[in-house]
GROMACS .gro file of C-alpha atoms in nm:
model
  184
    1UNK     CA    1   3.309   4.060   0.749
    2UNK     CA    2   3.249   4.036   1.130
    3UNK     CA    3   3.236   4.409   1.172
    4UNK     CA    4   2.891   4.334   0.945
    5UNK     CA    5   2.744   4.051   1.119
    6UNK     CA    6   2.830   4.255   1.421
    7UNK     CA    7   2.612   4.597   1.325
    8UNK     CA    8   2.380   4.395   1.184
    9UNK     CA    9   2.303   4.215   1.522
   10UNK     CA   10   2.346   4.545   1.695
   11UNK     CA   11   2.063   4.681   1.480
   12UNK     CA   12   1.843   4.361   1.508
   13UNK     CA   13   1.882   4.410   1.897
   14UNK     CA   14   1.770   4.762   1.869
   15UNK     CA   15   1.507   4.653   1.702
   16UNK     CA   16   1.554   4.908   1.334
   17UNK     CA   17   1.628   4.514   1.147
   18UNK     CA   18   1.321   4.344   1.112
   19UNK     CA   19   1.087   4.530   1.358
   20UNK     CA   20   1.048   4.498   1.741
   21UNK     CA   21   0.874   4.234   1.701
   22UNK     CA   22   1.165   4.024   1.577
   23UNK     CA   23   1.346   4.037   1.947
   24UNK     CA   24   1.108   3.841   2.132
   25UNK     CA   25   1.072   3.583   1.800
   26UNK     CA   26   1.446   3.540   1.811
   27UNK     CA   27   1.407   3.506   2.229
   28UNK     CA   28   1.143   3.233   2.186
   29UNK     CA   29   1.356   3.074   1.960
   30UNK     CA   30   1.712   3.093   2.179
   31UNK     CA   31   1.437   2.942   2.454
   32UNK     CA   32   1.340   2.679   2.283
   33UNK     CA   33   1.638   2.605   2.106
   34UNK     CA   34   1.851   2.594   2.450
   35UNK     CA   35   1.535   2.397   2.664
   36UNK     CA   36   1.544   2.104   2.410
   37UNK     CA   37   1.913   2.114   2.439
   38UNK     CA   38   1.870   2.097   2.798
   39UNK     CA   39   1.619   1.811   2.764
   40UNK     CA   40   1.869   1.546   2.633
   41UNK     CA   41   2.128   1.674   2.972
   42UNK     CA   42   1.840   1.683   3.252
   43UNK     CA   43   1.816   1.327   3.412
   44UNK     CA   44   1.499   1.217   3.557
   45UNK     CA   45   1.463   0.956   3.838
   46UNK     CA   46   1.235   0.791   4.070
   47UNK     CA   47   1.261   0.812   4.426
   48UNK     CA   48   1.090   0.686   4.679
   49UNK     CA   49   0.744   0.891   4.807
   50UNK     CA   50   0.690   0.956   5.187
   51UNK     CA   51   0.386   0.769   5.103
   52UNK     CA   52   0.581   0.470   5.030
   53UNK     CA   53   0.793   0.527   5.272
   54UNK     CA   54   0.593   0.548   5.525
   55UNK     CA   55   0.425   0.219   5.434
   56UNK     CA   56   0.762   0.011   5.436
   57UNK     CA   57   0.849   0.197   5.764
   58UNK     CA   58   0.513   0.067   5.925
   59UNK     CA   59   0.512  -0.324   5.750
   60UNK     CA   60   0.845  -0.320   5.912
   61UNK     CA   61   0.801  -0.181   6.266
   62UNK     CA   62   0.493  -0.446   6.231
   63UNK     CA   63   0.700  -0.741   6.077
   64UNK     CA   64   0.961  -0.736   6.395
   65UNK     CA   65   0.619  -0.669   6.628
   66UNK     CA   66   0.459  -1.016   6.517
   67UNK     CA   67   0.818  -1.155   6.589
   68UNK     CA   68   0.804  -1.082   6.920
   69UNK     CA   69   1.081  -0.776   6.863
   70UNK     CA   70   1.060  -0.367   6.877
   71UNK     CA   71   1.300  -0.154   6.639
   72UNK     CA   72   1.389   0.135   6.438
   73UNK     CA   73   1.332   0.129   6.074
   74UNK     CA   74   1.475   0.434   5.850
   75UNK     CA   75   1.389   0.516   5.481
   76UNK     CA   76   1.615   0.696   5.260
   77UNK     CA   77   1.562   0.846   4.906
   78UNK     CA   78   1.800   0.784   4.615
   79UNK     CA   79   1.996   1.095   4.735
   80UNK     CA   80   2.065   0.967   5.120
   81UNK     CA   81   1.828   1.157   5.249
   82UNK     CA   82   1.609   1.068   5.529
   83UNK     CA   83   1.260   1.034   5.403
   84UNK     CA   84   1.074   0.865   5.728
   85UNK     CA   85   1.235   0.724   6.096
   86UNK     CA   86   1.014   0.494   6.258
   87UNK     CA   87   1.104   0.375   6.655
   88UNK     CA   88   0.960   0.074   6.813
   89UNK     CA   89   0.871   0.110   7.226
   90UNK     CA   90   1.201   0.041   7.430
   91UNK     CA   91   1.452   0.010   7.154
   92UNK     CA   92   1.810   0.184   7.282
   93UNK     CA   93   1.889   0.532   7.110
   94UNK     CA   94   2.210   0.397   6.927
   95UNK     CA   95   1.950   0.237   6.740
   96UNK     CA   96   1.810   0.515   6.584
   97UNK     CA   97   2.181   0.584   6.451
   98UNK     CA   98   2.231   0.240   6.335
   99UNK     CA   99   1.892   0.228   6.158
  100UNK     CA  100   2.000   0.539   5.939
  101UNK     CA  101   2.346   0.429   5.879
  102UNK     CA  102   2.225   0.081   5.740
  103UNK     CA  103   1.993   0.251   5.505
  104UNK     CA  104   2.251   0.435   5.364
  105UNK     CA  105   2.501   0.199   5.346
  106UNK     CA  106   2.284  -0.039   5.153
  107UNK     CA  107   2.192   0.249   4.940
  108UNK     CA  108   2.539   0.385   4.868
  109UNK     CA  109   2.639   0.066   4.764
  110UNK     CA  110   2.355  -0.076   4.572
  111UNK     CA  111   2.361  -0.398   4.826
  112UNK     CA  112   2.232  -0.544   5.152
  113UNK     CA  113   2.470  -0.449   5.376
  114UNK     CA  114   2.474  -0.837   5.546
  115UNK     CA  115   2.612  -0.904   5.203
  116UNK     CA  116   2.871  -0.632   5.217
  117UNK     CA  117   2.982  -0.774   5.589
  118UNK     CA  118   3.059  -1.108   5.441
  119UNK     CA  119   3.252  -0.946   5.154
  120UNK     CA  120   3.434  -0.677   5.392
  121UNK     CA  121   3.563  -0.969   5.602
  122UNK     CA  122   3.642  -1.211   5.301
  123UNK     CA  123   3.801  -0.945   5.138
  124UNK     CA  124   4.078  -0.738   5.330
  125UNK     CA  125   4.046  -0.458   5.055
  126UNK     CA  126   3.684  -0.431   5.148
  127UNK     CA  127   3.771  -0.439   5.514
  128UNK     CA  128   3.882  -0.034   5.477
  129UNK     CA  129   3.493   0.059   5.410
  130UNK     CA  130   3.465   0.036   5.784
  131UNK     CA  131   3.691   0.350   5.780
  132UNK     CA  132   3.382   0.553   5.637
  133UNK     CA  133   3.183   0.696   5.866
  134UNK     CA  134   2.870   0.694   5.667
  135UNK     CA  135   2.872   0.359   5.633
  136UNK     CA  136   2.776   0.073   5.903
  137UNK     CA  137   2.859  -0.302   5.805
  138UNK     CA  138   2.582  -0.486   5.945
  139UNK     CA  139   2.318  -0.689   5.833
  140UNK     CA  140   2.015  -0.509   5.862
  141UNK     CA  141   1.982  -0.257   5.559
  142UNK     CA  142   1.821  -0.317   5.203
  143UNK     CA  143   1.800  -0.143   4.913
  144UNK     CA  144   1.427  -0.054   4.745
  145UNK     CA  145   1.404  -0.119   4.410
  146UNK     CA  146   1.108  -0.021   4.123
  147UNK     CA  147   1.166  -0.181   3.742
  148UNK     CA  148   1.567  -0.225   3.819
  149UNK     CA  149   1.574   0.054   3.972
  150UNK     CA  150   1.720   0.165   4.297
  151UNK     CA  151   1.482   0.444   4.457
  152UNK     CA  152   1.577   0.434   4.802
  153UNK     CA  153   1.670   0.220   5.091
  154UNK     CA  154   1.558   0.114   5.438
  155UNK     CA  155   1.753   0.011   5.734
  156UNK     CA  156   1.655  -0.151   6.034
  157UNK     CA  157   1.857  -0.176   6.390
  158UNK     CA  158   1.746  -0.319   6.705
  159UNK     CA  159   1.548  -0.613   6.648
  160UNK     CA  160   1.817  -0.885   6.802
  161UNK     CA  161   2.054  -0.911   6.538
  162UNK     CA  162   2.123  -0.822   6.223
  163UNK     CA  163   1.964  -1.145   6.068
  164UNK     CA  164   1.615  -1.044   6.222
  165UNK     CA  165   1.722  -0.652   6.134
  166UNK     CA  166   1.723  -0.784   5.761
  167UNK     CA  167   1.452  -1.009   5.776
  168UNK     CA  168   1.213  -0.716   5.886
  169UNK     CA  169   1.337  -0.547   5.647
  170UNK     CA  170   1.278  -0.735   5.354
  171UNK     CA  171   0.916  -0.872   5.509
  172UNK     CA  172   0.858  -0.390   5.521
  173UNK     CA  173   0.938  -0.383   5.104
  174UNK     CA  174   0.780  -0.668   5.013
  175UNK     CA  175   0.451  -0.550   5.193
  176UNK     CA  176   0.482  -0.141   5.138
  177UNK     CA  177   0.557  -0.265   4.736
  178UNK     CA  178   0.292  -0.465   4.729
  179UNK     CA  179   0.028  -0.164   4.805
  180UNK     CA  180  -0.170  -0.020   4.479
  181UNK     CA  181   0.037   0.232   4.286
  182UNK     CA  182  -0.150   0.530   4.377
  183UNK     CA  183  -0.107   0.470   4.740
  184UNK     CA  184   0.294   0.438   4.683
   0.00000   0.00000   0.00000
């Protein structure tokens, strides 16, 4: 019985079962059949825009500027990855370092990363996370969140502690969130 099923989808390939035609139906319909397949296994997320990005950076950089401070803010997408890097006048270069560590600290671990201090020196299991290099315990780095969401994260070094880091921070997503949508 498979030696028939076989010939016969020999011959539809070759086109003398049902007409040439008949290939490119039976194409669209392995395309179609396979893309809504696909549908249900393709995730989609949000992530933060450069636009938005950009505008957190720059409430930020201003928030520290009103409080008498200069720093480095960095934004990071959902993935890590560094979306903007703002630097405030006469801030030191390990700033710049710290800034992007924060960010993806509090990203990788869905939590300020003042929060994850007190935890990491409350808890002595926690304590090993300052074995990752990726990560950098200090207050000073906030996740971004849309509708429950997190889309991204920005951290802030370089403002006079972490508490002020933080507090810049949170005054940068309050105000680049609070822009119309189609400015995000």
């Amino acid at each position: 019985m498979a030696g028939t099923s076989e010939r016969r989808l020999e011959r539809f390939i070759n086109g003398s079962l049902g007409g040439p035609g008949c290939l490119v139906f039976a194409s669209a319909i392995i395309t179609i059949a396979s893309s809504t397949a696909s549908e249900a296994q393709v995730r989609q997320q949000r992530t933060v825009s450069l636009v938005l990005a950009d505008r957190i950076a720059t409430a930020t950089i201003e928030a520290c500027r009103v409080g008498g401070r200069s720093a480095v803010v960095a934004v990071v997408d959902r993935g890590g990855n560094l979306v903007t890097l703002q630097r405030g006048d006469d801030v030191g270069p390990h700033n710049t370092i710290a800034a992007q560590k924060k960010a993806f600290t509090a990203l990788s671990t869905k939590t300020s990363t003042s929060v994850l201090s007190e935890r990491a020196h409350a808890d002595p299991t926690s304590r090993n996370l300052n074995t990752v290099d990726a990560l950098l315990l200090l207050g000073g780095g906030l996740p971004i969140m849309f509708d429950q969401e997190d889309v991204g994260a920005v951290g802030v070094a370089g403002s006079g502690g972490s508490a002020q880091d933080e507090a810049c921070a949170m005054k940068g997503i309050v105000a680049g969130m609070a822009a119309p949508p189609s400015s995000r």
